[in-house]
Coordinates of C-alpha atoms in Angstrom, one line a residue:
M321 CA -30.1 -15.0 25.4
R322 CA -31.8 -17.6 27.4
D323 CA -31.7 -17.7 31.3
A324 CA -29.6 -20.7 32.8
G325 CA -33.1 -21.9 35.0
E326 CA -35.4 -21.8 31.8
A327 CA -37.2 -25.0 31.2
P328 CA -35.9 -27.1 28.6
A329 CA -37.9 -28.8 25.8
A330 CA -40.2 -31.8 26.6
T331 CA -38.0 -34.0 25.0
L332 CA -35.3 -33.6 27.8
G333 CA -35.1 -36.5 30.6
G334 CA -34.6 -36.4 34.0
A335 CA -36.3 -34.7 36.8
P336 CA -35.3 -32.3 39.5
T337 CA -34.6 -33.3 43.0
G338 CA -35.8 -31.8 46.2
T339 CA -33.4 -33.3 49.0
R340 CA -31.0 -30.5 50.8
A341 CA -28.3 -32.4 49.8
A342 CA -29.4 -32.5 46.1
R343 CA -29.6 -28.5 46.5
R344 CA -26.4 -28.1 47.8
E345 CA -24.6 -30.1 45.1
T346 CA -27.0 -28.0 42.2
R347 CA -25.8 -24.7 43.8
A348 CA -22.1 -25.9 43.8
D349 CA -22.6 -27.2 40.2
G350 CA -24.1 -23.8 39.5
A351 CA -21.0 -22.0 40.7
L352 CA -19.1 -24.1 38.6
A353 CA -20.8 -23.9 35.8
L354 CA -21.2 -19.9 35.7
R355 CA -17.2 -20.1 36.2
A356 CA -17.1 -22.0 33.2
L357 CA -19.3 -19.9 31.2
Q358 CA -17.4 -16.8 32.2
A359 CA -14.2 -18.8 30.8
L360 CA -15.9 -19.6 27.6
T361 CA -16.9 -16.0 27.3
D362 CA -13.4 -14.9 27.8
T363 CA -12.2 -17.5 25.2
A364 CA -14.9 -15.9 22.7
L365 CA -13.7 -12.2 23.4
S366 CA -9.9 -13.1 23.1
H367 CA -9.8 -14.4 19.0
L368 CA -10.8 -12.6 15.9
S369 CA -10.6 -15.6 13.7
L370 CA -13.2 -18.9 13.5
E371 CA -10.0 -21.0 12.9
A372 CA -8.7 -20.3 16.4
L373 CA -12.0 -19.6 18.3
L374 CA -13.9 -22.8 17.5
P375 CA -11.6 -25.6 18.7
E376 CA -10.8 -23.8 22.0
L377 CA -14.4 -23.0 22.5
L378 CA -15.3 -26.7 21.6
E379 CA -12.6 -27.8 23.9
R380 CA -13.9 -25.8 27.0
V381 CA -17.7 -27.1 26.3
R382 CA -16.4 -30.6 26.4
A383 CA -15.0 -30.2 29.6
V384 CA -17.8 -28.3 31.2
M385 CA -20.6 -30.7 29.7
G386 CA -18.4 -34.1 30.8
V387 CA -19.0 -35.4 27.4
D388 CA -17.0 -37.6 24.8
N389 CA -17.8 -35.6 21.4
V390 CA -18.9 -32.0 20.9
A391 CA -19.5 -30.4 17.2
I392 CA -20.4 -27.1 15.8
L393 CA -22.4 -27.2 12.4
L394 CA -22.6 -24.1 10.7
L395 CA -25.4 -23.0 8.3
D396 CA -24.9 -22.4 4.7
E397 CA -27.8 -20.0 4.2
A398 CA -27.6 -20.1 0.6
A399 CA -27.8 -23.9 0.4
Q400 CA -29.7 -24.4 3.6
E401 CA -27.5 -27.1 4.7
L402 CA -25.3 -27.6 7.9
E403 CA -21.8 -28.4 7.6
V404 CA -19.8 -30.0 10.3
S405 CA -17.2 -27.1 11.0
A406 CA -15.5 -28.0 14.0
A407 CA -15.2 -30.7 16.2
R408 CA -13.7 -32.8 19.5
G409 CA -13.9 -36.3 19.7
P410 CA -15.4 -39.0 17.4
E411 CA -16.6 -36.4 15.0
E412 CA -13.7 -34.9 14.0
E413 CA -13.1 -37.3 11.5
V414 CA -15.8 -35.9 9.2
V415 CA -15.2 -32.0 9.8
G416 CA -15.6 -30.2 6.6
R417 CA -17.0 -33.4 4.7
V418 CA -20.9 -33.7 5.9
R419 CA -23.4 -31.4 4.9
I420 CA -26.8 -31.9 6.6
P421 CA -30.1 -30.3 4.9
V422 CA -32.2 -28.1 7.4
G423 CA -35.0 -30.2 8.9
V424 CA -33.3 -33.5 8.1
G425 CA -31.9 -35.8 10.9
F426 CA -30.9 -34.9 14.7
A427 CA -29.0 -31.4 13.8
G428 CA -31.5 -30.7 10.8
R429 CA -34.5 -30.8 13.1
I430 CA -32.9 -28.6 15.7
A431 CA -32.0 -26.0 13.0
A432 CA -35.6 -26.4 11.7
T433 CA -37.2 -26.0 15.4
R434 CA -34.6 -23.7 16.6
A435 CA -35.3 -25.9 20.1
P436 CA -33.0 -27.9 21.9
L437 CA -33.3 -31.6 21.4
A438 CA -31.8 -34.6 23.3
V439 CA -31.9 -38.2 22.2
A440 CA -30.8 -40.9 24.6
D441 CA -30.5 -43.7 22.6
L442 CA -29.5 -42.8 18.9
S443 CA -29.6 -46.7 17.9
G444 CA -33.4 -46.1 16.8
Y445 CA -33.4 -42.3 15.7
P446 CA -33.0 -41.3 12.0
V447 CA -29.8 -39.5 11.8
S448 CA -28.1 -38.2 8.6
N449 CA -24.6 -38.6 9.6
P450 CA -23.9 -42.3 10.3
L451 CA -21.0 -41.7 12.4
L452 CA -23.5 -40.4 15.4
R453 CA -25.1 -43.7 15.2
D454 CA -21.8 -45.9 15.2
R455 CA -19.9 -43.8 17.6
L456 CA -22.2 -42.2 20.0
R457 CA -25.1 -43.2 22.0
S458 CA -26.7 -40.4 23.3
V459 CA -26.8 -36.9 22.3
L460 CA -27.9 -33.5 23.2
G461 CA -28.1 -30.3 20.9
V462 CA -29.1 -26.6 21.0
P463 CA -29.5 -24.0 17.9
L464 CA -26.8 -21.4 17.7
V465 CA -28.9 -18.1 17.3
A466 CA -28.0 -14.4 17.0
G467 CA -30.8 -12.1 17.1
E468 CA -33.4 -13.6 14.7
R469 CA -30.7 -15.7 12.6
V470 CA -30.1 -19.3 13.1
L471 CA -26.0 -19.4 12.6
G472 CA -26.2 -23.5 13.4
V473 CA -26.1 -26.2 15.8
V474 CA -23.8 -27.2 18.9
H475 CA -24.5 -30.8 19.8
V476 CA -22.7 -32.6 22.8
G477 CA -22.8 -36.7 22.9
T478 CA -21.3 -39.4 25.0
T479 CA -20.3 -43.1 24.0
T480 CA -22.3 -44.5 27.0
P481 CA -26.1 -44.1 27.8
R482 CA -26.9 -40.9 29.2
E483 CA -30.0 -39.0 30.3
F484 CA -29.2 -35.6 29.7
T485 CA -31.2 -33.2 32.4
A486 CA -32.6 -29.9 32.0
D487 CA -30.0 -28.0 33.6
E488 CA -27.5 -29.5 31.4
A489 CA -29.6 -28.3 28.4
A490 CA -30.0 -24.8 29.8
L491 CA -26.2 -24.9 30.4
L492 CA -25.7 -25.9 26.9
E493 CA -28.1 -23.1 25.7
Q494 CA -26.2 -20.3 27.6
A495 CA -23.0 -21.8 26.0
A496 CA -24.2 -21.7 22.9
D497 CA -25.6 -18.0 23.1
R498 CA -21.8 -17.0 23.9
I499 CA -20.8 -19.2 21.1
A500 CA -23.0 -17.5 18.4
L501 CA -22.3 -13.9 20.1
A502 CA -18.3 -14.9 19.3
I503 CA -19.5 -16.6 15.8
E504 CA -21.1 -13.2 15.0
R505 CA -18.5 -10.9 16.5
V506 CA -15.7 -12.8 14.6
R507 CA -18.1 -13.0 11.1
L508 CA -18.5 -9.2 11.7
F509 CA -15.1 -8.7 12.4
E510 CA -13.8 -10.6 9.3
A511 CA -16.3 -8.7 7.3
A512 CA -15.2 -5.6 8.5
E513 CA -11.3 -6.6 7.8
A514 CA -12.3 -8.0 4.1
A515 CA -14.2 -4.7 3.6
R516 CA -11.0 -2.9 5.0
R517 CA -8.7 -4.7 2.7
A518 CA -11.0 -4.3 -0.3
A519 CA -11.2 -0.5 0.5
E520 CA -7.3 -0.4 0.6
R521 CA -6.9 -2.7 -2.4
Q522 CA -9.2 -0.1 -4.4
A523 CA -7.6 2.6 -2.9
A524 CA -4.2 1.2 -3.9
I525 CA -5.6 0.4 -7.6
F526 CA -7.0 3.9 -7.8
Q527 CA -3.7 5.7 -6.4
T528 CA -1.9 3.5 -9.0
T529 CA -4.3 4.4 -11.7
L530 CA -4.1 7.8 -10.8
E531 CA -0.5 8.2 -10.8
A532 CA -0.1 5.9 -13.9
L533 CA -2.0 8.8 -15.9
G534 CA -0.2 11.1 -18.1
D535 CA -2.6 13.9 -17.3
G536 CA -2.1 15.9 -14.2
L537 CA -5.1 15.3 -11.9
V538 CA -5.9 17.6 -8.9
I539 CA -9.0 17.2 -6.6
T540 CA -10.3 19.8 -4.1
D541 CA -12.9 20.5 -1.9
A542 CA -16.0 22.8 -2.3
K543 CA -13.5 25.9 -1.2
G544 CA -11.0 24.7 -3.7
R545 CA -8.5 23.6 -0.9
I546 CA -6.1 20.7 -2.5
L547 CA -6.8 17.6 -1.5
Y548 CA -4.9 15.2 -4.0
G549 CA -2.6 15.9 -6.8
N550 CA -0.7 13.0 -9.0
S551 CA 2.9 13.2 -10.1
A552 CA 2.0 14.0 -13.6
L553 CA 0.5 17.3 -12.3
S554 CA 4.0 18.1 -10.8
R555 CA 5.8 17.2 -14.1
L556 CA 3.1 19.3 -15.8
L557 CA 3.7 22.3 -13.8
G558 CA 7.3 22.0 -14.0
A559 CA 8.1 21.4 -10.4
G560 CA 11.8 19.7 -9.9
P561 CA 13.2 17.3 -7.2
R562 CA 13.5 19.4 -3.5
D563 CA 15.2 18.6 -0.4
G564 CA 18.0 16.8 -2.1
Q565 CA 15.6 13.8 -3.3
D566 CA 15.8 12.9 -6.7
G567 CA 13.2 11.5 -9.4
E568 CA 9.4 11.7 -8.1
G569 CA 10.5 11.7 -4.3
G570 CA 10.5 15.5 -4.2
E571 CA 7.7 18.1 -3.1
P572 CA 4.3 16.6 -2.6
P573 CA 2.0 17.3 -5.7
E574 CA -0.6 19.2 -3.4
R575 CA 2.1 21.4 -2.4
V576 CA 3.2 22.1 -5.8
A577 CA -0.9 22.4 -7.0
E578 CA -0.6 25.2 -4.1
R579 CA 2.3 27.0 -5.4
A580 CA 1.0 26.9 -8.9
R581 CA -2.2 29.3 -7.8
A582 CA 0.3 32.1 -8.1
L583 CA 1.5 31.4 -11.6
E584 CA 0.7 33.4 -14.6
V585 CA -2.1 32.2 -17.0
W586 CA -3.2 33.5 -20.2
D587 CA -5.9 32.2 -22.7
A588 CA -5.0 30.6 -26.1
R589 CA -4.7 33.8 -27.7
G590 CA -2.4 35.1 -25.1
E591 CA -4.6 37.4 -23.1
P592 CA -4.4 37.2 -19.2
L593 CA -7.0 35.3 -17.5
A594 CA -8.8 36.7 -14.8
A595 CA -9.3 34.8 -11.5
E596 CA -13.0 34.1 -12.2
E597 CA -12.4 32.9 -15.8
R598 CA -9.7 30.3 -14.5
A599 CA -10.7 26.4 -15.0
L600 CA -11.2 25.7 -11.1
A601 CA -13.4 28.7 -10.4
R602 CA -15.6 27.9 -13.1
V603 CA -16.0 24.0 -12.2
L604 CA -16.6 25.2 -8.6
G605 CA -19.3 27.3 -9.7
G606 CA -20.9 24.1 -11.1
E607 CA -19.7 24.3 -14.9
T608 CA -18.1 21.2 -16.4
L609 CA -15.4 21.6 -18.9
A610 CA -15.2 18.7 -21.1
G611 CA -15.3 18.0 -25.0
P612 CA -15.9 21.7 -26.5
T613 CA -15.8 23.5 -23.5
T614 CA -12.3 22.3 -22.5
L615 CA -10.0 25.3 -21.5
E616 CA -6.9 25.7 -23.2
V617 CA -4.5 28.1 -21.4
Q618 CA -1.1 29.2 -21.6
L619 CA 0.8 29.1 -18.2
R620 CA 4.1 30.1 -16.9
R621 CA 5.5 27.0 -15.3
L622 CA 7.5 27.1 -12.0
D623 CA 10.7 26.2 -14.0
G624 CA 9.8 29.6 -15.8
R625 CA 9.0 28.0 -19.2
T626 CA 5.7 28.6 -21.0
A627 CA 3.4 25.6 -21.8
F628 CA 0.1 25.3 -23.5
V629 CA -2.1 23.2 -21.2
S630 CA -5.6 21.9 -22.1
V631 CA -7.8 21.6 -18.7
S632 CA -11.0 19.8 -18.3
G633 CA -13.1 19.4 -14.9
A634 CA -16.4 18.5 -13.5
P635 CA -18.1 19.5 -10.1
V636 CA -18.3 16.5 -7.5
R637 CA -21.8 16.4 -5.7
D638 CA -23.3 14.2 -2.7
G639 CA -26.2 12.3 -2.9
E640 CA -28.3 15.5 -2.4
G641 CA -27.0 17.0 -5.2
N642 CA -24.5 19.7 -2.9
L643 CA -21.2 20.7 -4.5
I644 CA -18.7 19.1 -2.4
G645 CA -15.5 19.7 -4.6
A646 CA -14.1 19.1 -8.2
V647 CA -11.9 17.2 -10.2
M648 CA -9.5 18.8 -12.5
A649 CA -7.3 17.1 -15.3
S650 CA -4.6 18.7 -17.1
R651 CA -2.7 17.6 -20.1
D652 CA 0.4 19.6 -21.7
V653 CA -0.2 20.3 -25.4
T654 CA 2.8 22.2 -26.0
E655 CA 3.9 19.6 -28.3
R656 CA 0.8 19.4 -30.2
R657 CA 0.7 23.2 -30.4
Q658 CA 4.4 23.1 -31.8
L659 CA 3.3 20.5 -34.1
E660 CA 0.4 22.3 -35.4
R661 CA 2.5 25.5 -35.8
R662 CA 5.3 23.3 -37.8
T663 CA 2.4 22.0 -39.8
H664 CA 1.2 25.4 -40.7
D665 CA 4.8 26.5 -41.3
A666 CA 5.2 23.7 -43.7
L667 CA 2.0 24.3 -45.5
D668 CA 3.0 28.0 -46.0
A669 CA 6.4 26.9 -47.0
F670 CA 4.8 24.4 -49.7
I671 CA 2.6 26.8 -50.8
A672 CA 5.6 29.3 -51.3
I673 CA 7.9 27.0 -53.1
T674 CA 4.7 25.9 -55.3
R675 CA 4.1 29.4 -56.3
A676 CA 8.0 30.1 -57.0
L677 CA 7.7 26.8 -59.2
V678 CA 4.7 28.3 -60.9
E679 CA 6.1 32.0 -60.8
A680 CA 9.9 31.1 -61.6
P681 CA 11.7 32.7 -64.6
D682 CA 13.3 30.6 -67.0
E683 CA 16.7 30.7 -68.2
E684 CA 15.9 33.5 -71.2
E685 CA 13.9 35.8 -68.3
R686 CA 16.7 35.4 -65.9
G687 CA 19.2 36.5 -68.5
A688 CA 17.2 39.5 -69.6
A689 CA 17.0 40.2 -65.9
G690 CA 20.8 40.2 -65.9
G691 CA 20.7 37.3 -63.0
D692 CA 22.2 34.5 -65.5
G693 CA 25.8 33.6 -64.8
P694 CA 27.5 31.2 -62.5
D695 CA 28.7 33.4 -60.2
A696 CA 26.0 36.0 -59.6
A697 CA 25.4 37.6 -56.5
A698 CA 22.3 36.6 -54.3
G699 CA 21.0 39.4 -52.3
E700 CA 19.3 37.4 -49.7
A701 CA 22.5 36.1 -48.6
G702 CA 24.1 39.5 -48.2
G703 CA 26.5 39.5 -50.9
R704 CA 27.1 35.9 -51.1
A705 CA 28.4 34.3 -54.5
E706 CA 26.1 31.7 -56.0
P707 CA 28.2 28.6 -56.5
R708 CA 28.4 27.2 -60.0
G709 CA 25.6 25.0 -60.6
E710 CA 23.6 25.9 -57.5
N711 CA 19.9 26.3 -58.1
P712 CA 18.2 29.4 -56.6
L713 CA 14.7 27.7 -56.1
A714 CA 16.2 24.5 -54.6
R715 CA 18.0 26.6 -52.3
R716 CA 14.8 28.3 -51.2
L717 CA 13.1 25.1 -51.1
A718 CA 16.1 23.9 -48.7
E719 CA 16.0 27.1 -46.8
L720 CA 12.0 26.6 -46.1
T721 CA 12.3 23.1 -45.0
R722 CA 15.2 23.9 -42.4
G723 CA 12.9 26.8 -41.1
V724 CA 10.0 24.4 -41.0
L725 CA 12.0 21.5 -39.2
G726 CA 14.3 23.0 -37.1
C727 CA 17.1 21.4 -38.2
A728 CA 20.7 22.5 -38.5
R729 CA 21.5 21.7 -42.4
V730 CA 19.6 20.7 -45.5
S731 CA 21.5 19.9 -48.7
I732 CA 19.7 18.7 -52.2
S733 CA 21.6 16.7 -54.7
A734 CA 20.5 16.1 -58.4
V735 CA 21.0 12.4 -59.8
E736 CA 22.1 12.7 -63.4
G737 CA 22.7 10.3 -66.3
P738 CA 22.7 6.5 -67.1
D739 CA 25.3 5.7 -64.3
M740 CA 22.7 7.8 -61.6
V741 CA 25.6 10.1 -60.6
A742 CA 25.1 12.4 -57.6
R743 CA 25.7 16.1 -58.5
P744 CA 25.3 18.6 -55.7
V745 CA 22.5 21.5 -56.0
T746 CA 22.7 23.5 -52.9
V747 CA 23.2 23.6 -49.0
V748 CA 22.0 25.8 -46.3
G749 CA 23.0 26.0 -42.5
L750 CA 26.4 26.4 -42.6
S751 CA 28.6 29.4 -42.5
D752 CA 30.5 31.3 -45.4
D753 CA 33.5 29.5 -44.9
Q754 CA 32.1 26.0 -44.1
E755 CA 29.9 26.4 -47.3
R756 CA 32.8 27.3 -49.4
R757 CA 34.5 24.5 -48.1
W758 CA 31.5 22.1 -49.0
W759 CA 31.6 23.2 -52.8
A760 CA 35.2 23.1 -53.0
E761 CA 35.2 19.4 -51.7
R762 CA 32.6 18.2 -54.0
E763 CA 34.0 20.1 -57.0
T764 CA 37.2 18.0 -56.3
Q765 CA 35.7 14.7 -55.4
P766 CA 35.3 12.2 -58.4
P767 CA 31.4 11.8 -59.1
R768 CA 29.8 8.8 -57.0
P769 CA 26.8 6.9 -58.2
V770 CA 23.8 6.9 -56.0
G771 CA 24.1 4.4 -53.0
E772 CA 28.0 4.1 -53.0
G773 CA 29.1 3.6 -49.5
L774 CA 25.8 2.7 -48.3
L775 CA 25.1 -0.6 -46.2
P776 CA 23.2 -3.0 -49.1
E777 CA 20.2 -2.9 -46.8
D778 CA 19.9 0.6 -46.8
R779 CA 21.0 1.0 -50.4
E780 CA 17.9 -1.5 -51.2
R781 CA 15.6 0.7 -49.1
F782 CA 16.6 4.1 -50.5
L783 CA 16.5 3.0 -54.3
A784 CA 12.8 1.1 -53.3
N785 CA 11.9 5.0 -52.6
A786 CA 12.2 4.8 -48.8
T787 CA 13.9 7.5 -46.6
I788 CA 16.5 6.2 -44.4
T789 CA 18.3 7.3 -41.4
L790 CA 22.3 6.8 -40.9
D791 CA 24.2 6.8 -37.6
L792 CA 27.3 8.7 -38.4
T793 CA 28.8 7.6 -34.9
R794 CA 28.6 4.0 -35.6
P795 CA 30.4 1.9 -38.4
P796 CA 30.2 2.1 -41.3
Y797 CA 29.0 5.5 -41.4
A798 CA 31.4 6.8 -38.4
V799 CA 33.6 9.4 -40.9
P800 CA 35.1 12.2 -39.7
N801 CA 33.4 15.6 -40.8
D802 CA 34.2 18.9 -40.0
Y803 CA 30.5 20.1 -39.7
G804 CA 29.7 18.2 -36.3
A805 CA 27.1 15.6 -37.9
T806 CA 26.4 12.7 -36.0
A807 CA 22.8 11.6 -37.9
V808 CA 21.7 12.6 -41.3
L809 CA 18.2 11.8 -42.8
V810 CA 18.2 11.0 -46.6
A811 CA 15.2 11.1 -48.5
P812 CA 15.2 10.2 -52.2
M813 CA 13.5 12.6 -54.7
W814 CA 11.4 10.7 -57.1
T815 CA 9.1 11.8 -60.1
Q816 CA 7.7 10.2 -62.7
G817 CA 9.1 6.9 -61.7
R818 CA 12.6 8.2 -61.6
L819 CA 15.0 9.1 -58.9
V820 CA 16.3 12.8 -60.1
G821 CA 17.7 13.8 -56.5
I822 CA 18.7 13.3 -52.8
L823 CA 17.4 15.6 -50.1
A824 CA 19.7 15.1 -46.7
L825 CA 19.2 16.9 -43.4
D826 CA 20.8 16.7 -39.9
Y827 CA 20.3 18.1 -36.5
L828 CA 22.9 19.4 -33.8
E829 CA 22.1 17.7 -30.3
P830 CA 23.9 18.5 -27.2
G831 CA 26.9 16.3 -26.3
G832 CA 27.4 15.2 -29.7
Q833 CA 24.4 12.6 -29.6
P834 CA 22.8 11.3 -32.7
H835 CA 19.3 13.1 -33.2
A836 CA 16.4 10.7 -33.1
F837 CA 14.3 11.5 -35.9
T838 CA 10.5 11.6 -35.2
P839 CA 8.1 10.1 -37.8
E840 CA 6.7 13.6 -38.3
E841 CA 9.8 14.9 -39.1
E842 CA 10.5 11.7 -41.7
Q843 CA 6.8 12.5 -43.2
V844 CA 7.8 16.4 -43.6
A845 CA 11.1 15.3 -45.1
T846 CA 9.4 12.7 -47.7
A847 CA 7.0 15.7 -48.4
V848 CA 9.8 18.1 -49.5
A849 CA 11.6 15.5 -51.4
R850 CA 8.7 14.8 -53.7
L851 CA 8.3 18.8 -54.1
G852 CA 12.0 19.2 -54.5
A853 CA 12.0 16.2 -57.3
V854 CA 9.7 18.6 -59.3
V855 CA 12.3 21.7 -58.6
L856 CA 15.0 19.6 -60.0
D857 CA 12.9 18.0 -62.8
R858 CA 12.0 21.5 -64.0
D859 CA 15.7 22.5 -64.0
R860 CA 16.6 19.5 -66.2
L861 CA 13.8 20.2 -68.6
L862 CA 14.7 23.9 -68.6
R863 CA 18.3 22.9 -69.6
E864 CA 17.4 20.5 -72.0
R865 CA 15.2 23.0 -73.6
A866 CA 17.9 25.5 -73.6
A867 CA 20.0 22.9 -75.2
A868 CA 17.5 22.0 -77.9
R869 CA 17.0 25.8 -78.6
A870 CA 20.9 26.3 -78.8
E871 CA 20.9 23.4 -81.5
A872 CA 18.1 25.1 -83.4
L873 CA 19.6 28.2 -83.5
A874 CA 23.1 26.8 -84.7
L875 CA 21.0 24.8 -87.5
A876 CA 19.1 28.0 -88.6
E877 CA 22.2 30.1 -88.5
A878 CA 24.1 27.1 -90.9
Q879 CA 20.9 27.2 -93.3
R880 CA 21.0 31.2 -93.2
R881 CA 24.9 30.8 -94.3
M882 CA 24.2 28.2 -96.9
D883 CA 21.4 30.2 -98.6
E884 CA 23.9 33.4 -98.6
F885 CA 26.5 31.1 -99.9
I886 CA 24.3 29.7 -102.8
G887 CA 22.8 33.2 -103.6
I888 CA 26.4 34.6 -103.9
A889 CA 27.4 31.6 -105.8
G890 CA 24.5 31.6 -108.1
H891 CA 25.1 35.4 -108.8
E892 CA 28.8 34.8 -109.6
L893 CA 27.8 32.0 -112.1
R894 CA 25.1 34.0 -113.6
T895 CA 27.4 37.3 -114.9
P896 CA 29.5 35.1 -117.3
V897 CA 26.8 32.6 -118.2
T898 CA 24.8 35.7 -119.7
G899 CA 27.7 36.6 -121.8
I900 CA 28.2 33.1 -123.0
L901 CA 24.5 33.0 -124.0
A902 CA 24.7 36.4 -125.8
N903 CA 27.7 35.2 -128.1
L904 CA 26.1 32.0 -128.6
Q905 CA 22.9 33.6 -129.9
I906 CA 24.8 35.9 -131.9
A907 CA 27.0 33.0 -133.4
E908 CA 23.9 31.1 -134.0
R909 CA 22.2 33.9 -135.8
R910 CA 25.3 34.4 -138.1
T911 CA 25.5 30.9 -139.0
R912 CA 21.7 30.6 -140.0
Q913 CA 22.2 34.0 -142.2
A914 CA 25.3 32.1 -143.6
L915 CA 23.3 29.0 -144.8
T916 CA 20.5 31.1 -146.2
A917 CA 22.7 33.3 -148.1
G918 CA 24.6 30.9 -150.1
G919 CA 21.7 30.2 -152.3
P920 CA 21.4 27.1 -154.8
G921 CA 24.8 27.9 -156.2
A922 CA 26.8 27.9 -152.8
A923 CA 29.1 25.2 -152.4
E924 CA 27.7 21.9 -151.3
E925 CA 30.9 21.0 -149.1
T926 CA 30.7 24.3 -147.0
L927 CA 27.1 23.8 -146.5
E928 CA 27.8 20.6 -145.0
R929 CA 30.2 22.1 -142.7
L930 CA 28.0 24.6 -141.2
R931 CA 25.1 22.7 -140.2
P932 CA 26.8 20.5 -137.4
L933 CA 28.2 23.7 -136.4
L934 CA 24.5 25.1 -136.2
L935 CA 22.9 22.0 -134.0
L936 CA 26.1 22.6 -131.7
L937 CA 25.2 26.2 -131.1
E938 CA 21.6 25.4 -130.7
R939 CA 22.3 22.9 -127.9
A940 CA 24.9 25.5 -126.0
R941 CA 21.9 28.0 -126.2
L942 CA 19.6 25.9 -124.7
A943 CA 22.2 24.7 -121.9
A944 CA 22.9 28.4 -121.4
D945 CA 19.1 29.3 -121.0
R946 CA 18.8 26.6 -118.3
Q947 CA 21.6 27.7 -116.3
G948 CA 20.6 31.4 -116.4

């Protein structure tokens, strides 16, 4: 900061006066100037924005200096240009519209030289802002300097000729020092405010991002104290609303995480996990849990349920590499584990039914074992009578399907004949009374073609080999039933380009709400339907083979009886023919004897009568020979 008595630049006009009156006047003016500078300082300290600060500073400078115009030009360091940022007087017209390169014109020279400059007559001075020459006559300007940086220029001017003195230049410099400090202070404040707002925005974005994560997140210090936890962590740990609050407004996640330290934790195999083996202890020990090293554990949640949780984490270090905390992310993988279990069970079920298909006895073997007959008892059903027409292998498939999907009921029907009529094959999941009623209903109902009663679009999709779901609580499927079914999944059973059956299953939901079938459930049902189609087709082929065998046996029996009849008939015919043949042979022999015994003297008439008789006897004997 410059002193008020510092000598002004050589370009300043005027000369000090040495009279006593002049000295008294100078002291009075100095006191007035000091009060003005103090007021200027107070103004500078009372504002925290340039928009409010600059106009008031300029007004006080104009009053102190007794000028017609005062303006502040701030430096754009990147462009190295001065812009008229605020003004009082004629120059107000060009605020924000005039930019002056550093080193050019009146203000540009002041910024370049960092020295005061006074021009008594602007008419012959090369200015960059034409308004100065057109509207002002004399000007005085000084740089705005803060430390080693030039912030801009402040200049004053009059519309009439004026010789600015060295004292006036010093006074403007002192005012410029205070203005520069005020601008710097405001800029620092604005920068700090901008940084604070940016930090708040970043914090809000960070907070929103963490809250939006589906994984439970916790941040700790180096000693394991919980610094932050998100809402997903509370949900994962099974914390409910507290203090009568609803939804997410319950216990803070950090408190939930602290309470969760006492929870029982096991490894993926179900073995208890020691404290030093837990994820947080390992991460605070410097270990990173990610990818193949992610830790999967079982834990008893705060609500008492057991959940499978996948935990990853990493240590947090400062710039010098010192561990200062840990970040942990936990994901509930219970559903994935259950899906894996269901998939494993489904695979086991498919293997079992495939083995059953390969090893299943045919009708002859079942008959030999004493298992054929429509009302044979099924051992697994505890004496349950097998309904007429039920396929034991299809029932086994339905039972496996129910076990894999956890559904309430499964039924299978066969599609037969050119009219594609559905015939019930098996049902599982009903009580004994319900099952008997189910079979009785279907035996008394007239046969129904496939798709009858479905909406056209559902029928078209089903016959195009698509699995469909039917909401039994809404028309046209809202029909009363005694089984509590509210929604049913229906899968077509196709094999070799033919629809051979129908697989249907349903769930029991609390409150009688329709079950929302998942894509996984539909996929398993579709796979079961394809496998079940093989079961039904095998059953059809076995029945057709049995029918063909029965027909062949009937034909063979008829042929045997025909052969037996022919044999008996031939025997019965050969007995009289043998007697006839013998008599014919005797008659033929005697006739020949009679013809040869007559000699030459025999009567011609008798010989003529015997010759035709001999011919007839020969023919009769030949015919008898052929029959015998």
